[in-house]
mmCIF file of C-alpha atoms and ligand atoms in Angstrom:
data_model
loop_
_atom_site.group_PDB
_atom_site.id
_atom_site.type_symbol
_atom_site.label_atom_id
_atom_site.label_comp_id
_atom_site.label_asym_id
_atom_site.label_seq_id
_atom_site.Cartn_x
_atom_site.Cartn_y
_atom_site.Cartn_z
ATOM 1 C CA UNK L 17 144.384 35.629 120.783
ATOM 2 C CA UNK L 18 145.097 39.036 119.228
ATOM 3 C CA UNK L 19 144.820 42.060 121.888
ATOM 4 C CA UNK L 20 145.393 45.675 121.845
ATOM 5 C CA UNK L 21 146.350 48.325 124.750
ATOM 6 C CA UNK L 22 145.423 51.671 124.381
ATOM 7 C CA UNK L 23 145.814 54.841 125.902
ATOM 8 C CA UNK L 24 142.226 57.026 125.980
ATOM 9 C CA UNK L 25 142.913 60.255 126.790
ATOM 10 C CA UNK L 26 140.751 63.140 128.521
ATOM 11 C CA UNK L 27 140.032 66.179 127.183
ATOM 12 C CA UNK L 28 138.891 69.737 128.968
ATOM 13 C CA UNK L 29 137.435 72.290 127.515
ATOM 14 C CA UNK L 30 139.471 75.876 126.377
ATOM 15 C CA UNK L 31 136.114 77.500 125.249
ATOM 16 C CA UNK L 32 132.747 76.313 125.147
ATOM 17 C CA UNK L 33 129.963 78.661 123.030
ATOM 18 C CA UNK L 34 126.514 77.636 122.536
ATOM 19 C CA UNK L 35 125.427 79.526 119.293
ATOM 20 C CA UNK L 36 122.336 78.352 118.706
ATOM 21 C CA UNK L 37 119.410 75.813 117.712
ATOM 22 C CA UNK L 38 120.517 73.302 114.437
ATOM 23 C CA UNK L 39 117.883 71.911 112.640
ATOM 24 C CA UNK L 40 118.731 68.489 113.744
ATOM 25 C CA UNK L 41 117.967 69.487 117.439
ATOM 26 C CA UNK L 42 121.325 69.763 118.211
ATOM 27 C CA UNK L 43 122.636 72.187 119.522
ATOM 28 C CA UNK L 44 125.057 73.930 117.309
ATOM 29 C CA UNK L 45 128.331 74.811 119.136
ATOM 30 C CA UNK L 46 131.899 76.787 118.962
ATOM 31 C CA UNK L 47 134.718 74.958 121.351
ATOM 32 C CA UNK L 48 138.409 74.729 121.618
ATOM 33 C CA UNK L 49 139.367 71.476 122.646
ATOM 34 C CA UNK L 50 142.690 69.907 124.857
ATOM 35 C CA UNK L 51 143.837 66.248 125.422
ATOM 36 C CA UNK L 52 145.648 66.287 128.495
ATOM 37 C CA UNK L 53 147.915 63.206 129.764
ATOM 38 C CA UNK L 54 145.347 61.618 132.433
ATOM 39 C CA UNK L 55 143.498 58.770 130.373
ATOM 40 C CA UNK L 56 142.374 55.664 130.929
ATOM 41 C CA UNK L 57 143.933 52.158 129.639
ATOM 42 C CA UNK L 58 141.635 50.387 127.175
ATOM 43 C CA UNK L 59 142.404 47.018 126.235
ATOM 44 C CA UNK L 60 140.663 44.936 123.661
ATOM 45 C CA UNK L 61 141.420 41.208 123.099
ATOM 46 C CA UNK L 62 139.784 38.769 120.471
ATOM 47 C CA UNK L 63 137.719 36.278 122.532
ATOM 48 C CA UNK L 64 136.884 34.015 119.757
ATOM 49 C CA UNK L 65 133.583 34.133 120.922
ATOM 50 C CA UNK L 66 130.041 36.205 119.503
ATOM 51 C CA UNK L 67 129.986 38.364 122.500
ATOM 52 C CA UNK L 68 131.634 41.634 123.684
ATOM 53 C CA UNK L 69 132.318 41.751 127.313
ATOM 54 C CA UNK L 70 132.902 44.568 129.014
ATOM 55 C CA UNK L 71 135.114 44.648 132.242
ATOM 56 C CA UNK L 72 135.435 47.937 134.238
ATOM 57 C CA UNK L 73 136.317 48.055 138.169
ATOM 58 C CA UNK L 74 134.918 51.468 138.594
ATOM 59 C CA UNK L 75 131.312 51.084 140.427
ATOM 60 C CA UNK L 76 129.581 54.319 138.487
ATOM 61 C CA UNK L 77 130.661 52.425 135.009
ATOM 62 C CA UNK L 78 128.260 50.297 133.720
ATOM 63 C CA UNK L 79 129.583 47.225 132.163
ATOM 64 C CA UNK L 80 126.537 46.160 129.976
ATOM 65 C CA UNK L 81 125.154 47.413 126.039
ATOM 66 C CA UNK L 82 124.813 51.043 127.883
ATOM 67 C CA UNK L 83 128.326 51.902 128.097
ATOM 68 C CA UNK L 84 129.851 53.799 125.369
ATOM 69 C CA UNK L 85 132.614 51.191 124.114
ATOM 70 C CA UNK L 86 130.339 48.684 124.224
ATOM 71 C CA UNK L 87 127.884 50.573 121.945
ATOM 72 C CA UNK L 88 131.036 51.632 119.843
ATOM 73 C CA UNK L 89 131.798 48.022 119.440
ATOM 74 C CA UNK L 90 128.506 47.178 118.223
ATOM 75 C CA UNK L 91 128.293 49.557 115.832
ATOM 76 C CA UNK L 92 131.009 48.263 113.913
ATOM 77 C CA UNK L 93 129.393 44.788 113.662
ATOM 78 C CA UNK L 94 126.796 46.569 112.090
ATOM 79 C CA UNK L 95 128.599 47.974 110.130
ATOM 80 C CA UNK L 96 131.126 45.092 108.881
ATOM 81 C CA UNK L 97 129.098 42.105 109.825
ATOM 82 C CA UNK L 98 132.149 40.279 107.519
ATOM 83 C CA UNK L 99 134.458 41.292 109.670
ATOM 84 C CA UNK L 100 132.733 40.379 112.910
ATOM 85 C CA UNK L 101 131.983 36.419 111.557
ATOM 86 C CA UNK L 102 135.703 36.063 110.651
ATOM 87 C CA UNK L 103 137.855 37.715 113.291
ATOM 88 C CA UNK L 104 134.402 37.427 116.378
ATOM 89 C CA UNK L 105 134.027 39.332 119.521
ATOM 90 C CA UNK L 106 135.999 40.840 122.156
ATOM 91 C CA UNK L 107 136.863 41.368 125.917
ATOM 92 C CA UNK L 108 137.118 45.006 126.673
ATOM 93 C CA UNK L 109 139.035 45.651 129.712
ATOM 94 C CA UNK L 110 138.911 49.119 130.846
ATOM 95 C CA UNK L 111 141.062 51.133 133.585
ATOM 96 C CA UNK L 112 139.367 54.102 134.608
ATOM 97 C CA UNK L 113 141.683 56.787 135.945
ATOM 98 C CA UNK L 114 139.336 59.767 134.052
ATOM 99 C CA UNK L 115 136.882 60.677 136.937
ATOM 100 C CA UNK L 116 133.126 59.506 135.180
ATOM 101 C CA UNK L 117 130.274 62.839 134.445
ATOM 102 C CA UNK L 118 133.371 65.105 135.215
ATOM 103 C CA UNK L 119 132.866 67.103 131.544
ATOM 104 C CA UNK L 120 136.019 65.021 130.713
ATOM 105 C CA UNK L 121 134.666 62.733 128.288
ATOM 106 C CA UNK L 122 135.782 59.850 130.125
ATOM 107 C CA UNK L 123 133.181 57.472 128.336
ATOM 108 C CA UNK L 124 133.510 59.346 124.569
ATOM 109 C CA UNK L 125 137.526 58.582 124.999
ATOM 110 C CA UNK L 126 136.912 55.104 125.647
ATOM 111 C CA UNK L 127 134.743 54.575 122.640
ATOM 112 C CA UNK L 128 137.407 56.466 120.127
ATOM 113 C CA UNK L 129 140.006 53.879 121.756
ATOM 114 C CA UNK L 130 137.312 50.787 121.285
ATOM 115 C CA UNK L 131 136.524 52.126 117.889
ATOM 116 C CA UNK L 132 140.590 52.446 116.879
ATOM 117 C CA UNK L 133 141.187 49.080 118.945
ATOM 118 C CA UNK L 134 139.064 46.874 116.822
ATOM 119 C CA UNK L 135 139.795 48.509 113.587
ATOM 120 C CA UNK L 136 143.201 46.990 114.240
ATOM 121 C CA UNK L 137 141.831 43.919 115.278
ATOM 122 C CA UNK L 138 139.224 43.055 112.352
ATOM 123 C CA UNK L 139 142.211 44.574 109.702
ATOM 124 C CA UNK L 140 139.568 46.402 108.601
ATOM 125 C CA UNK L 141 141.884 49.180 106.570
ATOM 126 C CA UNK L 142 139.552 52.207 107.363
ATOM 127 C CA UNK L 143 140.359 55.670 106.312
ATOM 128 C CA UNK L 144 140.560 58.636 108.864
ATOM 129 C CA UNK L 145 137.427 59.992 107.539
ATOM 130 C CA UNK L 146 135.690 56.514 107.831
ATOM 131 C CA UNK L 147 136.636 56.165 111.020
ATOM 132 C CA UNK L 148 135.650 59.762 112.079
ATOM 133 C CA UNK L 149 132.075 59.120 110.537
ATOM 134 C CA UNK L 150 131.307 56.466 112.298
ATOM 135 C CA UNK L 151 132.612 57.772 115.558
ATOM 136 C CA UNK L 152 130.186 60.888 114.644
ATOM 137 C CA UNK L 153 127.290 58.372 114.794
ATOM 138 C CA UNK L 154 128.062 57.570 118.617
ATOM 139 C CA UNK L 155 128.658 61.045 120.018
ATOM 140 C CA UNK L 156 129.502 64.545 119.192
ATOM 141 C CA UNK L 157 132.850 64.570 121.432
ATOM 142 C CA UNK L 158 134.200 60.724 119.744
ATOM 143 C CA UNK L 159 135.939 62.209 116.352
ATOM 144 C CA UNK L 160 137.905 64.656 118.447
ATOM 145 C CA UNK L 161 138.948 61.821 121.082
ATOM 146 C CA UNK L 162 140.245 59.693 118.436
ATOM 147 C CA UNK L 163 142.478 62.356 116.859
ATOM 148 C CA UNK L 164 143.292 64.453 120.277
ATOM 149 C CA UNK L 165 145.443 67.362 120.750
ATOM 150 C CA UNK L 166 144.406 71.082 120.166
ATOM 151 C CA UNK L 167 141.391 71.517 118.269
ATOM 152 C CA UNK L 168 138.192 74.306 117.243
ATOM 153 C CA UNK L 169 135.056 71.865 117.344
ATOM 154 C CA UNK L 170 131.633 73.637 115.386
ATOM 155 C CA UNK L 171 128.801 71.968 114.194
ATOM 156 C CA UNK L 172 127.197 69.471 117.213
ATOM 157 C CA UNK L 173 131.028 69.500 118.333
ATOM 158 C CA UNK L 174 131.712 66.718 116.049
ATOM 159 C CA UNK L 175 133.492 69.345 112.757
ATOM 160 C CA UNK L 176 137.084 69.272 113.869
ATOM 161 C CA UNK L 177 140.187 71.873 112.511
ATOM 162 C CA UNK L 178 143.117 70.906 114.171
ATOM 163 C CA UNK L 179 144.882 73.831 115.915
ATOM 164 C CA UNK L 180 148.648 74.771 116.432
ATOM 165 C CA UNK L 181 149.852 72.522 119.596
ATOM 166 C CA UNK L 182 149.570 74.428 122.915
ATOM 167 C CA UNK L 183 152.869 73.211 124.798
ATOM 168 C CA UNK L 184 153.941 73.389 128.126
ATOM 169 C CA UNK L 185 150.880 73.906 130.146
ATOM 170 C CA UNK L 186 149.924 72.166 132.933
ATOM 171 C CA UNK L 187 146.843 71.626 134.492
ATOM 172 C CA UNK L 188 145.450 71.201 137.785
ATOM 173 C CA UNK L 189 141.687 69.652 137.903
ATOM 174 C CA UNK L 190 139.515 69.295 140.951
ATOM 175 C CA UNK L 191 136.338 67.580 141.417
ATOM 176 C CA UNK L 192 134.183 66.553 144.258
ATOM 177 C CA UNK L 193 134.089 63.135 144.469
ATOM 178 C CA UNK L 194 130.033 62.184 145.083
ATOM 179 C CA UNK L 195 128.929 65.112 142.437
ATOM 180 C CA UNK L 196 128.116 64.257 139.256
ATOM 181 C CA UNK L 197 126.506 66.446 136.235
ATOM 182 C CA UNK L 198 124.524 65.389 133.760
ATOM 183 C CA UNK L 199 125.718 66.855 130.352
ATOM 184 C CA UNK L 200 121.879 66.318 128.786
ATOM 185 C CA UNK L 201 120.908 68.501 131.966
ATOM 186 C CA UNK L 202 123.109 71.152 131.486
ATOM 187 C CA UNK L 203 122.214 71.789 127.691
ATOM 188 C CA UNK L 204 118.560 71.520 128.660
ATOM 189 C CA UNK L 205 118.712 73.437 130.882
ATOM 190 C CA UNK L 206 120.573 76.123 129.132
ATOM 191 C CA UNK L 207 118.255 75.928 126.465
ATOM 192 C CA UNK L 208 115.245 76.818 129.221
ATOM 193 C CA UNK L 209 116.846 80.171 130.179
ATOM 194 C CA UNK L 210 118.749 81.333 126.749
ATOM 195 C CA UNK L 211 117.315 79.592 124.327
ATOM 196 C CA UNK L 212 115.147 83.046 123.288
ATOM 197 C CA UNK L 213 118.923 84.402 122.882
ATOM 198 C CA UNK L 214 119.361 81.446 120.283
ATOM 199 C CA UNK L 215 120.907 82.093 116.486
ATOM 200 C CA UNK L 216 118.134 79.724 114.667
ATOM 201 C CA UNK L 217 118.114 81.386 111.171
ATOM 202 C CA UNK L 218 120.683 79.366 108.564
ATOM 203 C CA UNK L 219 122.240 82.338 106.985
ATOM 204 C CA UNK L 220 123.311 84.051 110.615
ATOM 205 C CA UNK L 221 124.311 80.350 111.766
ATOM 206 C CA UNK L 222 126.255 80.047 108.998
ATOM 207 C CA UNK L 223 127.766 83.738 109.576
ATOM 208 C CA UNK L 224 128.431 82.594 112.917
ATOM 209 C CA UNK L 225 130.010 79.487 112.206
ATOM 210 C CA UNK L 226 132.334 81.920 109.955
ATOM 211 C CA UNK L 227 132.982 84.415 112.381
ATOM 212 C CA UNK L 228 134.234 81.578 114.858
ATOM 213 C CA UNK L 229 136.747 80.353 113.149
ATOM 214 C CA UNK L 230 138.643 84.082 113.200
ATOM 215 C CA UNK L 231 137.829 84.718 116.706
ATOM 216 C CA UNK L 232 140.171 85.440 119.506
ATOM 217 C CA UNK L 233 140.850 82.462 121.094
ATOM 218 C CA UNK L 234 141.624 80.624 117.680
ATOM 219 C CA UNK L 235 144.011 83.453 117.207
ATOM 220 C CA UNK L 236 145.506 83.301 120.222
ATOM 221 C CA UNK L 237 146.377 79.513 119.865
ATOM 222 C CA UNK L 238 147.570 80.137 115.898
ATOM 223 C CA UNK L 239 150.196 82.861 117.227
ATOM 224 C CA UNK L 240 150.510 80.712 120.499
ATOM 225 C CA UNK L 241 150.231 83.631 122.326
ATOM 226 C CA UNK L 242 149.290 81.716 125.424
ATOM 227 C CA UNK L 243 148.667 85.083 127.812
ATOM 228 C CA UNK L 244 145.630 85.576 125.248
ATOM 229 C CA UNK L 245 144.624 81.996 125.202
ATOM 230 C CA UNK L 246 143.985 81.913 128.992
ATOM 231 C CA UNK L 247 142.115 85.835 128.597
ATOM 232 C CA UNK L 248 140.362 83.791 126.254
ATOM 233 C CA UNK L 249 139.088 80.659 128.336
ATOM 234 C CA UNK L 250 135.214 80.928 128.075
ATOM 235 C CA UNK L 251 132.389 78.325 129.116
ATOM 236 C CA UNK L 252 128.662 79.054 128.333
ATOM 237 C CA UNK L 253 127.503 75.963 130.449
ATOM 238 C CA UNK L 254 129.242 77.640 133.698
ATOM 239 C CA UNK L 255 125.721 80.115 133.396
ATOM 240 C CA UNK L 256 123.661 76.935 134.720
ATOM 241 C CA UNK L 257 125.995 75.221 136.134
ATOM 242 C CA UNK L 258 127.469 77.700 138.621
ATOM 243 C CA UNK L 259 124.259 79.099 140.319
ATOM 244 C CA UNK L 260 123.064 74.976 140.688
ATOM 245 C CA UNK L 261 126.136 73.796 142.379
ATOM 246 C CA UNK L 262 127.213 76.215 145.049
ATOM 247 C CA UNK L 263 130.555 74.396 145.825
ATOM 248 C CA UNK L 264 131.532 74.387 141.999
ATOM 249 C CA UNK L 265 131.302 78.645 142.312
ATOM 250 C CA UNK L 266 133.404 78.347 145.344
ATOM 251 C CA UNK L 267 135.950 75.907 144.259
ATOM 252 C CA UNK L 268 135.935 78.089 140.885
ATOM 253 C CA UNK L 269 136.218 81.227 143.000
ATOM 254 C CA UNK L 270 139.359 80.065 145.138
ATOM 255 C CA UNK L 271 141.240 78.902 141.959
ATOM 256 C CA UNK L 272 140.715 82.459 141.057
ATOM 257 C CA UNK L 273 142.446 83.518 144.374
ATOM 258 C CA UNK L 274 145.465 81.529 143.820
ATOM 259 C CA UNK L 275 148.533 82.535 141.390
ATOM 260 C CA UNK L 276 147.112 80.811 138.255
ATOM 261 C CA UNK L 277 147.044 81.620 134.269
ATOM 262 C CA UNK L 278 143.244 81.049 134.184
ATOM 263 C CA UNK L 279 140.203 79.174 135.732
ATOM 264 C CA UNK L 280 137.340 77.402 133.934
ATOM 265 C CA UNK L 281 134.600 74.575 134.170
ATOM 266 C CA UNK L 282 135.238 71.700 131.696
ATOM 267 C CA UNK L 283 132.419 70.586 129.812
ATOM 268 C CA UNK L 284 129.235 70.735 131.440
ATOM 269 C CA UNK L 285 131.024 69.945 134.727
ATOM 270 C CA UNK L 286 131.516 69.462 137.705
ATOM 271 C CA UNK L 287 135.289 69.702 137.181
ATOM 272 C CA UNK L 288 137.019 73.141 137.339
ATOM 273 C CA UNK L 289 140.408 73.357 135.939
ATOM 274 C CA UNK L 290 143.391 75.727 136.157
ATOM 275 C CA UNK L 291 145.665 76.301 133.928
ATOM 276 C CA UNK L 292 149.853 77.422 135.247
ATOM 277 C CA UNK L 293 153.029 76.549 133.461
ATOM 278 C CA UNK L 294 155.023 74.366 135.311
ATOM 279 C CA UNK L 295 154.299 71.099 137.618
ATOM 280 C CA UNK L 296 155.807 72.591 140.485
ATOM 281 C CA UNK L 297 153.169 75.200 140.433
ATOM 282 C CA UNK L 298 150.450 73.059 140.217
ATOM 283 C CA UNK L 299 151.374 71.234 142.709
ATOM 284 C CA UNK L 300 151.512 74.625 144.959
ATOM 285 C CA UNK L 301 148.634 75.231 144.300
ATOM 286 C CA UNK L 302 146.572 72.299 144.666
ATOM 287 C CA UNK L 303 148.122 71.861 148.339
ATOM 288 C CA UNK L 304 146.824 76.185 148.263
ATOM 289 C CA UNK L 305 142.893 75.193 146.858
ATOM 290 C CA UNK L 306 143.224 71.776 149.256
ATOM 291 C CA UNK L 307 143.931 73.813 152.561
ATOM 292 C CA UNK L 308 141.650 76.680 151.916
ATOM 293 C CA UNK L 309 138.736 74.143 151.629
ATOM 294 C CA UNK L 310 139.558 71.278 153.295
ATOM 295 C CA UNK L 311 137.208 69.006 152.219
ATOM 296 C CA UNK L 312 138.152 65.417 151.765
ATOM 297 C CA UNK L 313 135.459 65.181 148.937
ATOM 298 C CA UNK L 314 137.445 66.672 146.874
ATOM 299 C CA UNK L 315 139.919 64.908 144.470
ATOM 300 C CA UNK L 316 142.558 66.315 142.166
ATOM 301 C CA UNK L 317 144.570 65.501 139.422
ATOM 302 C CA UNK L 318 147.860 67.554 137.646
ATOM 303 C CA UNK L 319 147.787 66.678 133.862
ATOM 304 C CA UNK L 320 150.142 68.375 130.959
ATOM 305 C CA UNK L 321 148.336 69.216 127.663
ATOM 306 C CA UNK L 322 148.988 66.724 124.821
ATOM 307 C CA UNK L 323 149.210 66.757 121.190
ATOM 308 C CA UNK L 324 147.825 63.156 120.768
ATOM 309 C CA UNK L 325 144.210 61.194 121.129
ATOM 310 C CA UNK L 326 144.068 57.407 121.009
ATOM 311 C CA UNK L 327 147.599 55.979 121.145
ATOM 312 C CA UNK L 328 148.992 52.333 121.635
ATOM 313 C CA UNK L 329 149.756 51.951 125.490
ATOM 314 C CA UNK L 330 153.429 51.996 125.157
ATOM 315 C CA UNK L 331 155.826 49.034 125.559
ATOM 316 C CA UNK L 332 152.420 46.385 124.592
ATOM 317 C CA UNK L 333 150.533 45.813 122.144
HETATM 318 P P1 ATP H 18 131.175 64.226 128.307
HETATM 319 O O1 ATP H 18 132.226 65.202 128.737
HETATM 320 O O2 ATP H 18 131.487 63.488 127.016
HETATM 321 O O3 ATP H 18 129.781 64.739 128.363
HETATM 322 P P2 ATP H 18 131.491 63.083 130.877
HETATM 323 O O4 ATP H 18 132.983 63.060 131.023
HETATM 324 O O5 ATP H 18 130.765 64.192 131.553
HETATM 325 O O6 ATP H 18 131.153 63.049 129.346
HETATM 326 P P3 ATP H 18 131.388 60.257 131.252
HETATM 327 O O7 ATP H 18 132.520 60.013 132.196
HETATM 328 O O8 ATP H 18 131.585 59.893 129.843
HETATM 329 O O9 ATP H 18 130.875 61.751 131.377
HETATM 330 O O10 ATP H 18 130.135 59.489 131.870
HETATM 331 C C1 ATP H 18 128.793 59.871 131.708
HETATM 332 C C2 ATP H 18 127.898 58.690 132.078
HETATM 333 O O11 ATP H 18 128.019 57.706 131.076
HETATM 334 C C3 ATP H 18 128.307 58.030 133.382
HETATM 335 O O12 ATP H 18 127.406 58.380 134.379
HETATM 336 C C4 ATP H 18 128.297 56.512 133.111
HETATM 337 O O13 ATP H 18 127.269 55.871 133.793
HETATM 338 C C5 ATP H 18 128.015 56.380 131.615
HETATM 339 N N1 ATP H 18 129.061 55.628 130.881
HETATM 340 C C6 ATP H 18 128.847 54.794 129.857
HETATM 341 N N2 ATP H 18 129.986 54.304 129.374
HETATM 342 C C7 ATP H 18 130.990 54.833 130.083
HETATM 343 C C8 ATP H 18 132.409 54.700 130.048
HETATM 344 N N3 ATP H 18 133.020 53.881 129.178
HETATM 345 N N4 ATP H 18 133.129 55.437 130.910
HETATM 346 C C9 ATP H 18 132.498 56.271 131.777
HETATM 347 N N5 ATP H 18 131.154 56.405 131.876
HETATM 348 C C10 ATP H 18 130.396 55.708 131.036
#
């Protein structure tokens, strides 16, 4: 039986605007977008039977239709039933190492890889832009996952322009283990409180959408002027998020006390990041963040940015 292993990387996020209402009910959004080098290992072997199976160790993963690669899976036996009747179903073995709600897109990674995995499998000779309209259909985060690196993200998050690679930074992330944060939650409830603030006309959306693509952070990255790029690290969601979660502020606020390039929520959260340019340092200061709060809830990981999305695990196949 054929089988693929693939590498799924995370992703945090540089800048996170939320410009307005889009007439699909989505909200329409401006983000800069990293893969960093903590992923999970996604492995998808022919079964030669009608089923996919999903197998995932991690108790908060859900190993039936709802999770994402499952639902990735299925949508391309929808979408090349031929495929499916020749070539059949597949085990889907996943090793989670991306902490699950963490604003990481732990579950959107493993779809891309899922999505990539079986293309291989079924020889189904897809272009890019196949493959990133189909990923579109699962979730606004999936076409960036696939193709990874350093990208702007408008429209629902889903129009990608790759960016100039951001090299050598490292990242230190931090989460508390038993907090979770709903990323439907978060938009909601940012719509609630600033959604009378909301760009909903199409001309200033589209003038918007414009201006975003000049604006200081994408400049920053295109003269990698990485000083600016951390002045530049922005997160709407942190507005609800912040003043919800008490122990995100403070875990945000003493990342801000320690000797680092910049500080930001990922995502809709809970994970805070910090940014520093070497390994050494983020090692110092995780042990620094670790000691001042001493709390063995919280976990950490030390990542280096990345240039790639879904790869082939290396050394299988
Ligand atoms: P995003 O940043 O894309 O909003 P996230 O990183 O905050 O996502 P995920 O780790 O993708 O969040 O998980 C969100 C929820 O989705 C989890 O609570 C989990 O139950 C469910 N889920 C479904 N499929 C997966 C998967 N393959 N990996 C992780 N979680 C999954």
């Amino acid at each position: 039986m054929r089988s693929y292993s693939l590498i799924a990387p995370a992703k945090i996020n540089l800048y996170l605007e939320i410009i307005g209402d889009r007439p699909d009910g989505y909200h329409e959004l401006s983000m800069v977008l990293q893969s960093i080098d903590l992923g999970d290992r996604v492995e998808i072997r022919a079964n030669g039977t009608e089923d996919f199976r999903i197998h995932c160790q991690h108790p908060e993963v859900p190993c039936d239709r709802t999770n994402l690669a499952y639902r990735a899976a299925e949508l391309l036996k929808t979408n090349y039933p031929e495929a499916f009747e020749q070539y059949g179903g597949a085990d889907i073995f996943i090793d989670k190492q991306i902490p699950v709600a963490a604003g990481l897109a732990g579950g959107s990674s493993n779809a891309a890889a899922v999505l990539v995995g079986l293309e291989m499998l079924w020889d189904l000779g897809l272009t890019q832009p196949e493959l990133h309209d189909l990923a579109s259909q699962l979730g606004s985060d999936i076409p960036f996952c696939i193709t990874g690196g350093t990208a702007l993200a408008t429209g629902r998050g889903n129009e990608l322009e790759p960016l100039p690679d951001l090299e050598g930074l490292y990242v230190i992330l931090a989460k508390y283990r038993s907090l979770g944060v709903s990323t439907a939650w978060a938009y909601q409830t940012y719509r609630q409180q600033f959604g009378s603030s909301y760009v909903r006309e199409s001309p200033d959306l589209a003038a918007r959408q414009k201006r975003v693509h000049s604006g200081p952070i994408v400049k920053a990255i295109a003269l990698r002027d990485e000083m600016k790029v951390v002045e530049c690290l922005h997160n709407d969601l942190e507005k609800v998020v912040l003043p919800e979660y008490p122990q995100v502020l403070k875990l945000r606020q003493t990342f801000e006390q320690c000797d680092v390039l910049g500080t930001l929520m990922s995502g809709s959260g809970p994970t805070v990041f910090a940014l520093t340019d070497s390994r050494e340092k983020a090692e110092q200061i995780r042990a620094q963040v670790q000691n001042t709060l001493g709390n063995p809830d919280l976990n950490f990981w030390i990542a280096k940015f990345i240039n790639t999305g879904i790869q082939l695990a290396p050394g299988v196949h």
